[in-house]
PDB file of C-alpha atoms in Angstrom:
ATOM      1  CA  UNK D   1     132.796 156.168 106.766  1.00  0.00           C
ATOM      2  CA  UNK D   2     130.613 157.166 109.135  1.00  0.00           C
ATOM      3  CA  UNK D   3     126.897 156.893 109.543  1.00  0.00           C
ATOM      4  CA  UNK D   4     123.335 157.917 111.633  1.00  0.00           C
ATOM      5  CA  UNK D   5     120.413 156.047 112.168  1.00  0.00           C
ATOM      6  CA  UNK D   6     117.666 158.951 111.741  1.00  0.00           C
ATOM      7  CA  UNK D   7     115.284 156.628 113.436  1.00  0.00           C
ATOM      8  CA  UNK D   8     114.870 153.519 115.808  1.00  0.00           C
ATOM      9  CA  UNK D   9     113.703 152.196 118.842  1.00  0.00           C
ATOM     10  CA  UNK D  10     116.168 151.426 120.939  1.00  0.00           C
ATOM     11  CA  UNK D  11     114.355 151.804 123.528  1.00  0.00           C
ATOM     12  CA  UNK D  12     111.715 148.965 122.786  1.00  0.00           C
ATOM     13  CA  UNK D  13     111.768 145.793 124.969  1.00  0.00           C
ATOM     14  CA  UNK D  14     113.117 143.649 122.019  1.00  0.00           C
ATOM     15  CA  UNK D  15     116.381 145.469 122.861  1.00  0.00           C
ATOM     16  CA  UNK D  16     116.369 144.769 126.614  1.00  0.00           C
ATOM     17  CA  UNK D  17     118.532 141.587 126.821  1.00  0.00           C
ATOM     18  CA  UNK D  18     121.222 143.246 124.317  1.00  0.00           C
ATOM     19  CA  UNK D  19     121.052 147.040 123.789  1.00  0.00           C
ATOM     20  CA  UNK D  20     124.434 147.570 124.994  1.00  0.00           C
ATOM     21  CA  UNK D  21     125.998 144.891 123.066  1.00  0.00           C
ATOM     22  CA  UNK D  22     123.875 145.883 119.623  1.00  0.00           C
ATOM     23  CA  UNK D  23     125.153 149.581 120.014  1.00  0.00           C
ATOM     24  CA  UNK D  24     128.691 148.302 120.410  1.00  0.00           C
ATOM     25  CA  UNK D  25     128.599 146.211 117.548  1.00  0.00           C
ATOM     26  CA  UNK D  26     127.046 149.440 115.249  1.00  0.00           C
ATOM     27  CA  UNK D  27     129.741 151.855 116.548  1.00  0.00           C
ATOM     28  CA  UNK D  28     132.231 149.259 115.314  1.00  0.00           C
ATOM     29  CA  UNK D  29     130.397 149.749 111.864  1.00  0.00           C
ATOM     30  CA  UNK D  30     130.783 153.754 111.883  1.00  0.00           C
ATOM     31  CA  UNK D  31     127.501 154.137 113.015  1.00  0.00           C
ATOM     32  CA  UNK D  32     127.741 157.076 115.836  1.00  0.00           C
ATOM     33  CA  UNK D  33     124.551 157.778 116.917  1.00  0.00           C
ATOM     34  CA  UNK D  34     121.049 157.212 116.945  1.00  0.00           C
ATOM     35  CA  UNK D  35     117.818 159.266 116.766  1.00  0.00           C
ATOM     36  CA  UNK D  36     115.069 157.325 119.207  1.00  0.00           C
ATOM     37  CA  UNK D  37     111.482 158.626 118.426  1.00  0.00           C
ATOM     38  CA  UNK D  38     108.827 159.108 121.243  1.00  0.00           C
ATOM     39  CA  UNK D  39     105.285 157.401 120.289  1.00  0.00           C
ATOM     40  CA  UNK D  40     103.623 158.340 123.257  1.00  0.00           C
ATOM     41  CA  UNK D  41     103.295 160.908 126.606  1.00  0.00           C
ATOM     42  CA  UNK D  42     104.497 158.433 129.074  1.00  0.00           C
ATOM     43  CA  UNK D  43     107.497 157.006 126.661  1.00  0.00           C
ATOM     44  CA  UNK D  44     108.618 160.682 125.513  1.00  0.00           C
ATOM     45  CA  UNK D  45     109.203 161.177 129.474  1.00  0.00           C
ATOM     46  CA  UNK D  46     111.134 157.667 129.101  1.00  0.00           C
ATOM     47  CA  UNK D  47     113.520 159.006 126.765  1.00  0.00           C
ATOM     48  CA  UNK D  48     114.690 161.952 128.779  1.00  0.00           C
ATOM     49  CA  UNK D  49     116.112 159.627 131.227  1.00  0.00           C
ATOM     50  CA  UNK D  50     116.939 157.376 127.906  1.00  0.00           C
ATOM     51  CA  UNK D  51     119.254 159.777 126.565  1.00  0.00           C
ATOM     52  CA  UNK D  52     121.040 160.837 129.604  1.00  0.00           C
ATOM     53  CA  UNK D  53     122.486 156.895 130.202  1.00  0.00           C
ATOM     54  CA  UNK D  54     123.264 156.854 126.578  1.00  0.00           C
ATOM     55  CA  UNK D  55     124.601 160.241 125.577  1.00  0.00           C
ATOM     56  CA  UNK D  56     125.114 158.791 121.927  1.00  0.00           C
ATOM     57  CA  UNK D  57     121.453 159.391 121.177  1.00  0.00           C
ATOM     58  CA  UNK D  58     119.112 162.235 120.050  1.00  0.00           C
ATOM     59  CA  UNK D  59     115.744 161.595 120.822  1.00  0.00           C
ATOM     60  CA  UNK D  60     111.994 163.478 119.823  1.00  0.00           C
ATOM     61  CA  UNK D  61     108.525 163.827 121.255  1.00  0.00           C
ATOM     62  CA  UNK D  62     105.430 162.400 119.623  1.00  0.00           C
ATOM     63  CA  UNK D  63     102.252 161.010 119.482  1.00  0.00           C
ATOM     64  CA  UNK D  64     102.425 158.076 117.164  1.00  0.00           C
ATOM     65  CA  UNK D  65      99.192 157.396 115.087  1.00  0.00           C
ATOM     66  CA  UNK D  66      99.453 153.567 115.349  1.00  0.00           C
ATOM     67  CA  UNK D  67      98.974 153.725 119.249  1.00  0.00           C
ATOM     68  CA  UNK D  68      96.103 155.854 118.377  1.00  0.00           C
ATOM     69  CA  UNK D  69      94.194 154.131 121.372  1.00  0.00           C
ATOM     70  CA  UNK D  70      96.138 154.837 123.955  1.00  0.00           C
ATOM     71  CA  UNK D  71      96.540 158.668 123.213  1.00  0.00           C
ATOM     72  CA  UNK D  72      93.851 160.968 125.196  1.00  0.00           C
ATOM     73  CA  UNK D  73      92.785 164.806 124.589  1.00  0.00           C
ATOM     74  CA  UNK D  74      94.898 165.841 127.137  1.00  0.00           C
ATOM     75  CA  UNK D  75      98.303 164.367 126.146  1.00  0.00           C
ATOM     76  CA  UNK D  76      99.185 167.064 123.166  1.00  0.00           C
ATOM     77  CA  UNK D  77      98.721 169.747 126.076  1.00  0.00           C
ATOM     78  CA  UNK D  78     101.222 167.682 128.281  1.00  0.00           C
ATOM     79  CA  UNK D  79     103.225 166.574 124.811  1.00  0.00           C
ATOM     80  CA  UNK D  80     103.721 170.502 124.683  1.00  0.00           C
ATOM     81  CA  UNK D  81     104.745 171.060 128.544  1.00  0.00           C
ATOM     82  CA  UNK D  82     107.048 168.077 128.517  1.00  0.00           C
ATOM     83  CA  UNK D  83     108.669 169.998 124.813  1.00  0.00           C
ATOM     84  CA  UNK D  84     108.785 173.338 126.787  1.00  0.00           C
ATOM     85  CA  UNK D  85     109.987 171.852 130.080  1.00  0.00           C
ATOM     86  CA  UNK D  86     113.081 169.882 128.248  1.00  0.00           C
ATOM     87  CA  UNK D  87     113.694 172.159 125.125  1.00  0.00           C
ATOM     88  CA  UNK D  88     117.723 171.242 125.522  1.00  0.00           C
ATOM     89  CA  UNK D  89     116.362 167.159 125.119  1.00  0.00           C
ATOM     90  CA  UNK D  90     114.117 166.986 122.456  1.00  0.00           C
ATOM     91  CA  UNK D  91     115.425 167.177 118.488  1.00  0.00           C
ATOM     92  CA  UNK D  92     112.282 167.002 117.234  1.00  0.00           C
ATOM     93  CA  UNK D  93     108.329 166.506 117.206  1.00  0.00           C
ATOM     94  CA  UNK D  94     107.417 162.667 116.595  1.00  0.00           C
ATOM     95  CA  UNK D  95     106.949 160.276 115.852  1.00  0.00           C
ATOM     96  CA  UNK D  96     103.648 161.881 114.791  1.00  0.00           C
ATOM     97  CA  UNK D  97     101.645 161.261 110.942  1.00  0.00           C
ATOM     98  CA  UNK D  98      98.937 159.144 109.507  1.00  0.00           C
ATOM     99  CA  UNK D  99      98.649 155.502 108.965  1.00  0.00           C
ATOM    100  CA  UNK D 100      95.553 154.127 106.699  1.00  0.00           C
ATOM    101  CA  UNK D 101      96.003 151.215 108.479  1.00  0.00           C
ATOM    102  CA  UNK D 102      94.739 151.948 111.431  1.00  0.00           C
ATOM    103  CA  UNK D 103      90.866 153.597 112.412  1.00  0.00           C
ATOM    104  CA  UNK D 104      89.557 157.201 113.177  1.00  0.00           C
ATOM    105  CA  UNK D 105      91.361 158.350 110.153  1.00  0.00           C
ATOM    106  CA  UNK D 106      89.735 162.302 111.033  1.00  0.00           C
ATOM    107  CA  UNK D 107      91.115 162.051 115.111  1.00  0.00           C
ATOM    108  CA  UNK D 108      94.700 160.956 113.533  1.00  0.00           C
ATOM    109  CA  UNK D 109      94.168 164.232 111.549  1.00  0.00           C
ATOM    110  CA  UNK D 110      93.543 166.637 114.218  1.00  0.00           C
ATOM    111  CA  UNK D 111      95.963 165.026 115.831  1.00  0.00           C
ATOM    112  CA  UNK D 112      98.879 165.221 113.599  1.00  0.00           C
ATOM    113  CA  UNK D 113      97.836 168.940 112.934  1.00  0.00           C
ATOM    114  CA  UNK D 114      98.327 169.531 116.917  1.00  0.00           C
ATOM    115  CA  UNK D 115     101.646 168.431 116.600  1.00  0.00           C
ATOM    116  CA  UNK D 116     102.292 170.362 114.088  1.00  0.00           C
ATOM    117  CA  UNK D 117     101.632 173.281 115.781  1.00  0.00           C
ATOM    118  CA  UNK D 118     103.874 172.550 118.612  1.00  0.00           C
ATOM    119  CA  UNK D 119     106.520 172.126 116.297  1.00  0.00           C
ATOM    120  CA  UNK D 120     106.722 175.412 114.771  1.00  0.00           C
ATOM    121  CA  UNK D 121     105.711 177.059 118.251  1.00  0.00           C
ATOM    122  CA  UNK D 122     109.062 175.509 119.642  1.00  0.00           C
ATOM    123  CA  UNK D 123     110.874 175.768 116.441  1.00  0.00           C
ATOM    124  CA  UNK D 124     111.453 171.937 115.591  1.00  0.00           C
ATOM    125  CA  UNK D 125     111.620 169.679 112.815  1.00  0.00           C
ATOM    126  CA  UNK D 126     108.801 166.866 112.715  1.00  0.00           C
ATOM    127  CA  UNK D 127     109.090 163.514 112.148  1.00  0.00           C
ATOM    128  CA  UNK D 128     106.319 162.048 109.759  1.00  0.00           C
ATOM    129  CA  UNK D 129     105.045 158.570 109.906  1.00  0.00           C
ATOM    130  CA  UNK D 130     103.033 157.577 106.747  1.00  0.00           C
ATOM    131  CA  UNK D 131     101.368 154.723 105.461  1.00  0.00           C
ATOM    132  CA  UNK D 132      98.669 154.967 102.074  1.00  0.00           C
ATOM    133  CA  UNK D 133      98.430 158.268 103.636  1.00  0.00           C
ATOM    134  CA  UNK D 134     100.063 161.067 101.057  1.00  0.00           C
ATOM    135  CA  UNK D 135      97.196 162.885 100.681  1.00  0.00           C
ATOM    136  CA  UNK D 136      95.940 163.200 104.114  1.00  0.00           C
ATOM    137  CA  UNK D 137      99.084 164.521 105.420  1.00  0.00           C
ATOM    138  CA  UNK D 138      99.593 166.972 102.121  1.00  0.00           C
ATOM    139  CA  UNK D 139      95.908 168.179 103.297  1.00  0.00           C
ATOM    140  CA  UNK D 140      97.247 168.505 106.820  1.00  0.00           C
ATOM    141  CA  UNK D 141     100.335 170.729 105.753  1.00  0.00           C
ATOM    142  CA  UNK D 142      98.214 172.847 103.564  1.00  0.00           C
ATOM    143  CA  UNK D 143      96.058 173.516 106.736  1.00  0.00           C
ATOM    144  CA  UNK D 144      98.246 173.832 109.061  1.00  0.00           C
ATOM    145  CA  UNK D 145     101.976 174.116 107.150  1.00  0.00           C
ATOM    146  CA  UNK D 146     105.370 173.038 109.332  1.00  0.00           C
ATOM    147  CA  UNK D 147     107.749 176.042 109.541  1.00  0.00           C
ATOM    148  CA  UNK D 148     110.798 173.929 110.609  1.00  0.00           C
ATOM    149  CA  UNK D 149     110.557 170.630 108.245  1.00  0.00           C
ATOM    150  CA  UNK D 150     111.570 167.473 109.561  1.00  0.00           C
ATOM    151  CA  UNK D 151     112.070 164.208 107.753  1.00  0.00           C
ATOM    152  CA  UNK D 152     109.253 161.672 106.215  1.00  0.00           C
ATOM    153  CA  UNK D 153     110.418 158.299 107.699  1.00  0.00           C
ATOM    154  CA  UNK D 154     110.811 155.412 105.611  1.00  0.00           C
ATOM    155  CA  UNK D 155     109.751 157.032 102.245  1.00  0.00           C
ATOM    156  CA  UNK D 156     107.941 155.071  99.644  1.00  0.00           C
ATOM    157  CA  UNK D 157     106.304 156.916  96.856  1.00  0.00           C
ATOM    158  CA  UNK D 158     106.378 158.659  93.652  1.00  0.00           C
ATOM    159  CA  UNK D 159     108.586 160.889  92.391  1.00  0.00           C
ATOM    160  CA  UNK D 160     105.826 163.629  92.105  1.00  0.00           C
ATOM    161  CA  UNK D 161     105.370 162.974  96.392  1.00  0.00           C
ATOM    162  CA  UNK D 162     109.013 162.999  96.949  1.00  0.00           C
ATOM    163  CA  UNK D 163     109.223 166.715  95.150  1.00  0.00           C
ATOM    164  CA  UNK D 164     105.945 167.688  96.878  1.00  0.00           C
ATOM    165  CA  UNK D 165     107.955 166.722 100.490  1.00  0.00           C
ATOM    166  CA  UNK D 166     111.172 168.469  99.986  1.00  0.00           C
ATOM    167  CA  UNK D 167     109.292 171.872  98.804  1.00  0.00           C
ATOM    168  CA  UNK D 168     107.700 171.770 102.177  1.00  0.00           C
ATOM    169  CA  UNK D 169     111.374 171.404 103.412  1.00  0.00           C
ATOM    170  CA  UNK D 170     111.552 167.703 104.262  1.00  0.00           C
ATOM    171  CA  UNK D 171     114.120 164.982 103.696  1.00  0.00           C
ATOM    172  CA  UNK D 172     113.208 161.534 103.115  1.00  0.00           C
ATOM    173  CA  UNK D 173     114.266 158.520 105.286  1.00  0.00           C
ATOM    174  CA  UNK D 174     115.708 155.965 103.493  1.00  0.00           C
ATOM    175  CA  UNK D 175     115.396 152.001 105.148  1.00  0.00           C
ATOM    176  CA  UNK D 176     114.859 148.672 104.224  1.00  0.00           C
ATOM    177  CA  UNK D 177     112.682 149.452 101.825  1.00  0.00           C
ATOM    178  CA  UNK D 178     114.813 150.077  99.038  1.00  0.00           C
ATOM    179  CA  UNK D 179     116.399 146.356  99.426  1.00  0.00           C
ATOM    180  CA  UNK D 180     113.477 144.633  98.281  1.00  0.00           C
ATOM    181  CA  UNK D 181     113.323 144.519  94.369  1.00  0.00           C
ATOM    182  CA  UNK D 182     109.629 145.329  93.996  1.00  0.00           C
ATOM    183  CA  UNK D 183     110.341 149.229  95.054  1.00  0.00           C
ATOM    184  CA  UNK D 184     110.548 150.098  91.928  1.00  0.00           C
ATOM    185  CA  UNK D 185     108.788 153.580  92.667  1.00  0.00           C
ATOM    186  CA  UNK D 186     110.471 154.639  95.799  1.00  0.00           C
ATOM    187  CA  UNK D 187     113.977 154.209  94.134  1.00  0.00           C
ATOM    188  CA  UNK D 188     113.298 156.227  90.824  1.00  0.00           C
ATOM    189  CA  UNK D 189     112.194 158.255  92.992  1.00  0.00           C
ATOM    190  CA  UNK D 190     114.979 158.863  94.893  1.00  0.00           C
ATOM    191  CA  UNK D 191     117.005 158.981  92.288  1.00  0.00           C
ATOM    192  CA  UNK D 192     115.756 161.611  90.664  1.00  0.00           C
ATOM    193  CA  UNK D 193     115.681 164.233  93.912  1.00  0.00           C
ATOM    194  CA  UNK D 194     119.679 163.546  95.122  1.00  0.00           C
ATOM    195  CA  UNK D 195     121.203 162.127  97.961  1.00  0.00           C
ATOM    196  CA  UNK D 196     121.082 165.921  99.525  1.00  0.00           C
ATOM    197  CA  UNK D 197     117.593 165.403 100.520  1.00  0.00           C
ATOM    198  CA  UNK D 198     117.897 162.069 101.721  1.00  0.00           C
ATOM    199  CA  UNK D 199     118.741 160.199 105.635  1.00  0.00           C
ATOM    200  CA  UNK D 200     119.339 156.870 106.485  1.00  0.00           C
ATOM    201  CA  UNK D 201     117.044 154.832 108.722  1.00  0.00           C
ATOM    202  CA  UNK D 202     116.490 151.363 110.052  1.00  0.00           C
ATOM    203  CA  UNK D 203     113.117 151.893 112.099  1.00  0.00           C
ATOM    204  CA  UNK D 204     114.731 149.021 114.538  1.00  0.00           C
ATOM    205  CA  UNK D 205     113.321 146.881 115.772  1.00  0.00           C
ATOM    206  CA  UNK D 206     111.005 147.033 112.686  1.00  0.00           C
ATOM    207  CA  UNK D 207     110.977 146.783 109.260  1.00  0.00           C
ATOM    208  CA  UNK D 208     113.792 144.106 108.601  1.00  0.00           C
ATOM    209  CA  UNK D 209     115.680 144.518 105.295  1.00  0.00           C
ATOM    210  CA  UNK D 210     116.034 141.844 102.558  1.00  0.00           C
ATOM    211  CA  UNK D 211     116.981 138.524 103.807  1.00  0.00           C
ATOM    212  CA  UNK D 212     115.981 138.934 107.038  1.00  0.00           C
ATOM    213  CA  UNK D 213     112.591 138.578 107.041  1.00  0.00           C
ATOM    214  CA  UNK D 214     110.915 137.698 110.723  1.00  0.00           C
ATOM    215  CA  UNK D 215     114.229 138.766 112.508  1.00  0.00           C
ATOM    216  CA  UNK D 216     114.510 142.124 114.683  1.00  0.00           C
ATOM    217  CA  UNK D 217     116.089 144.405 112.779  1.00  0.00           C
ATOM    218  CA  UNK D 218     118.749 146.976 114.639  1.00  0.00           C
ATOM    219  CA  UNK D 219     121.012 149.985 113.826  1.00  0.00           C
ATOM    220  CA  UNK D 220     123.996 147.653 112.648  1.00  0.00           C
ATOM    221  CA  UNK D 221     121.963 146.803 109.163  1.00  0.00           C
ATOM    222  CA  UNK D 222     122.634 150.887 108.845  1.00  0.00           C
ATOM    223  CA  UNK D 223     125.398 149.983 106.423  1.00  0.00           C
ATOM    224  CA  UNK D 224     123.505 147.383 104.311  1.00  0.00           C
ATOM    225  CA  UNK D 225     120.703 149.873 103.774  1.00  0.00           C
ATOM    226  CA  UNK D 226     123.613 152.707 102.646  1.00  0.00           C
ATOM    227  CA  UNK D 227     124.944 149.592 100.409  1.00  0.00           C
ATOM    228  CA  UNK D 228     121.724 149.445  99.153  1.00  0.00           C
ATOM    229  CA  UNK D 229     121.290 152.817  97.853  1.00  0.00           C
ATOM    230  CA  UNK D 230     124.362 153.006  96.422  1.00  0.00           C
ATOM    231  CA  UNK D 231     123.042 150.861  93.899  1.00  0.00           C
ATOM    232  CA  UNK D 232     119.985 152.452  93.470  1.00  0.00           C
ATOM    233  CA  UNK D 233     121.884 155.802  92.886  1.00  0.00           C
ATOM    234  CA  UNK D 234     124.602 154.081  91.019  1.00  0.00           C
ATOM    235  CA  UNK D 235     127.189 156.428  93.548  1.00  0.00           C
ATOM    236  CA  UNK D 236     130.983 155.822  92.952  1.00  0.00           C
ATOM    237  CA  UNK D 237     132.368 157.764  95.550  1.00  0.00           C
ATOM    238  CA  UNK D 238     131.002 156.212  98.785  1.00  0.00           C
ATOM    239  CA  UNK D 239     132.907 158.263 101.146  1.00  0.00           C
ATOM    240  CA  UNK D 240     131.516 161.655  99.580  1.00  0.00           C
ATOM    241  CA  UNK D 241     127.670 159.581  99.615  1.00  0.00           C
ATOM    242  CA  UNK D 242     128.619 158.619 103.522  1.00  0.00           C
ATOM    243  CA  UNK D 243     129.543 162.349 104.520  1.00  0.00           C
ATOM    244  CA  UNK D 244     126.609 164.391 102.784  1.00  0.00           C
ATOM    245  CA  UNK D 245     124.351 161.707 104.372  1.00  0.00           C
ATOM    246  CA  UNK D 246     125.747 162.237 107.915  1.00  0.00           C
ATOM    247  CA  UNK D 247     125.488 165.935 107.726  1.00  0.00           C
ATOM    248  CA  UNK D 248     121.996 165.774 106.449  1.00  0.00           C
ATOM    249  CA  UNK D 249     121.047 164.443 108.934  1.00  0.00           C
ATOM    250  CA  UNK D 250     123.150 166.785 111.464  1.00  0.00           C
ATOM    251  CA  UNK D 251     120.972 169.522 109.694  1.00  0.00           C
ATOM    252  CA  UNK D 252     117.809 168.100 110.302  1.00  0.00           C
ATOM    253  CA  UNK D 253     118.687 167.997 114.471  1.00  0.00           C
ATOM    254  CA  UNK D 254     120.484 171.207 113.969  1.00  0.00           C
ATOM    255  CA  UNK D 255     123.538 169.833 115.528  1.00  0.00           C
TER     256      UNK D 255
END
């Protein structure tokens, strides 16, 4: 089998002392590559570079609501040169969205909208971060709709949400969410839309899976999480569940 992780970090500092080692040890797992997100102006350039010493990775552009701060009124003018100057790099627009859990809840807006519009000027996918935030970004795409889709990372929701995503022509990413027991939600959910609208996800070096709480998580857990919603989908043929996952994901870069 083989396998993607639609999104980590792997270029955060928690991976400086072993990055090499940690994407050795996933390949051994069947887990080719890895799409790296950009969160802000000055990372996004990072990953250029990023990509070119490890040619196994895919990596996007974005302005990522949690470092809200640290964002100006200038960047999604240089977010949109850096797109234009390095169309051949960049899979995608994000990590962009809106988090509840952090301030200035009407500046994330405008600012998830801008992205949007780069993405369907350059003809990309986006890459939606969400947290209690449903309804802000289903207001955002009915202002300003994405032509291209993208994917919502790490899903949790209703069934009713999930539907409302893949009309606007997104797939859900699927991560260590679903290994916790009290997700009740997100896995009816994604059991009743199909594995065709679904990728799988770690969102290394965060959000650690069951059982290992307070540890970094990283790209070789990829398997684990598919394990995991093989249950929840109740899937007998894993190699057929392993392949439509891999080339959903292959869609949504277009590769």
């Amino acid at each position: 089998m083989r396998f993607i992780d639609s999104h980590c970090h792997l270029d955060f500092s928690e991976f400086d002392d072993d990055r090499a080692q940690r994407i050795a040890n996933a390949h051994a797992l069947g887990v080719t590559h890895f799409v790296v997100p950009g969160i802000s102006v000055a990372q996004s350039h990072h990953l250029i570079q990023f990509t070119q010493n490890l040619p196994n990775t895919y990596v996007s552009a974005g302005l990522h609501p949690y470092f809200l701060a640290q964002h100006h009124d200038s960047h999604v003018c240089e977010l949109a040169d850096l797109i234009a100057q390095h169309s051949d790099t960049f899979v995608a627009v994000g990590e962009c969205g809106i988090d509840r859990h952090v301030e200035n809840l009407a500046t994330q807006q405008s600012l998830f909208e801008a992205q949007i519009a780069i993405a369907n000027e350059y003809e990309l996918p986006l890459i939606v971060h969400h947290r209690q935030s449903h309804d802000l970004i289903a207001a955002s795409f009915k202002r300003c709709p994405p032509k291209f889709g993208g994917v919502i990372h790490a899903f949790s929701g209703s069934t009713q949400v999930a539907q409302s995503y893949i009309k606007a022509g997104f797939r859900l990413g699927v991560g260590g969410t679903i290994t916790y027991s009290r997700a009740h939600k997100t896995k009816e959910a994604l059991r009743s839309i199909g594995a065709e609208h679904l990728l799988l996800e770690t969102d290394a070096p965060s959000m650690p899976l069951y059982g290992y709480q307070g540890e970094i998580n990283t790209p070789e857990r990829i398997p684990q999480v598919f394990r995991a919603l093989v249950e929840c989908l109740g899937e007998s043929d894993h190699e057929a569940l392993s392949e439509l996952l891999y080339l959903n994901c292959l869609a949504f870069l277009r590769k």
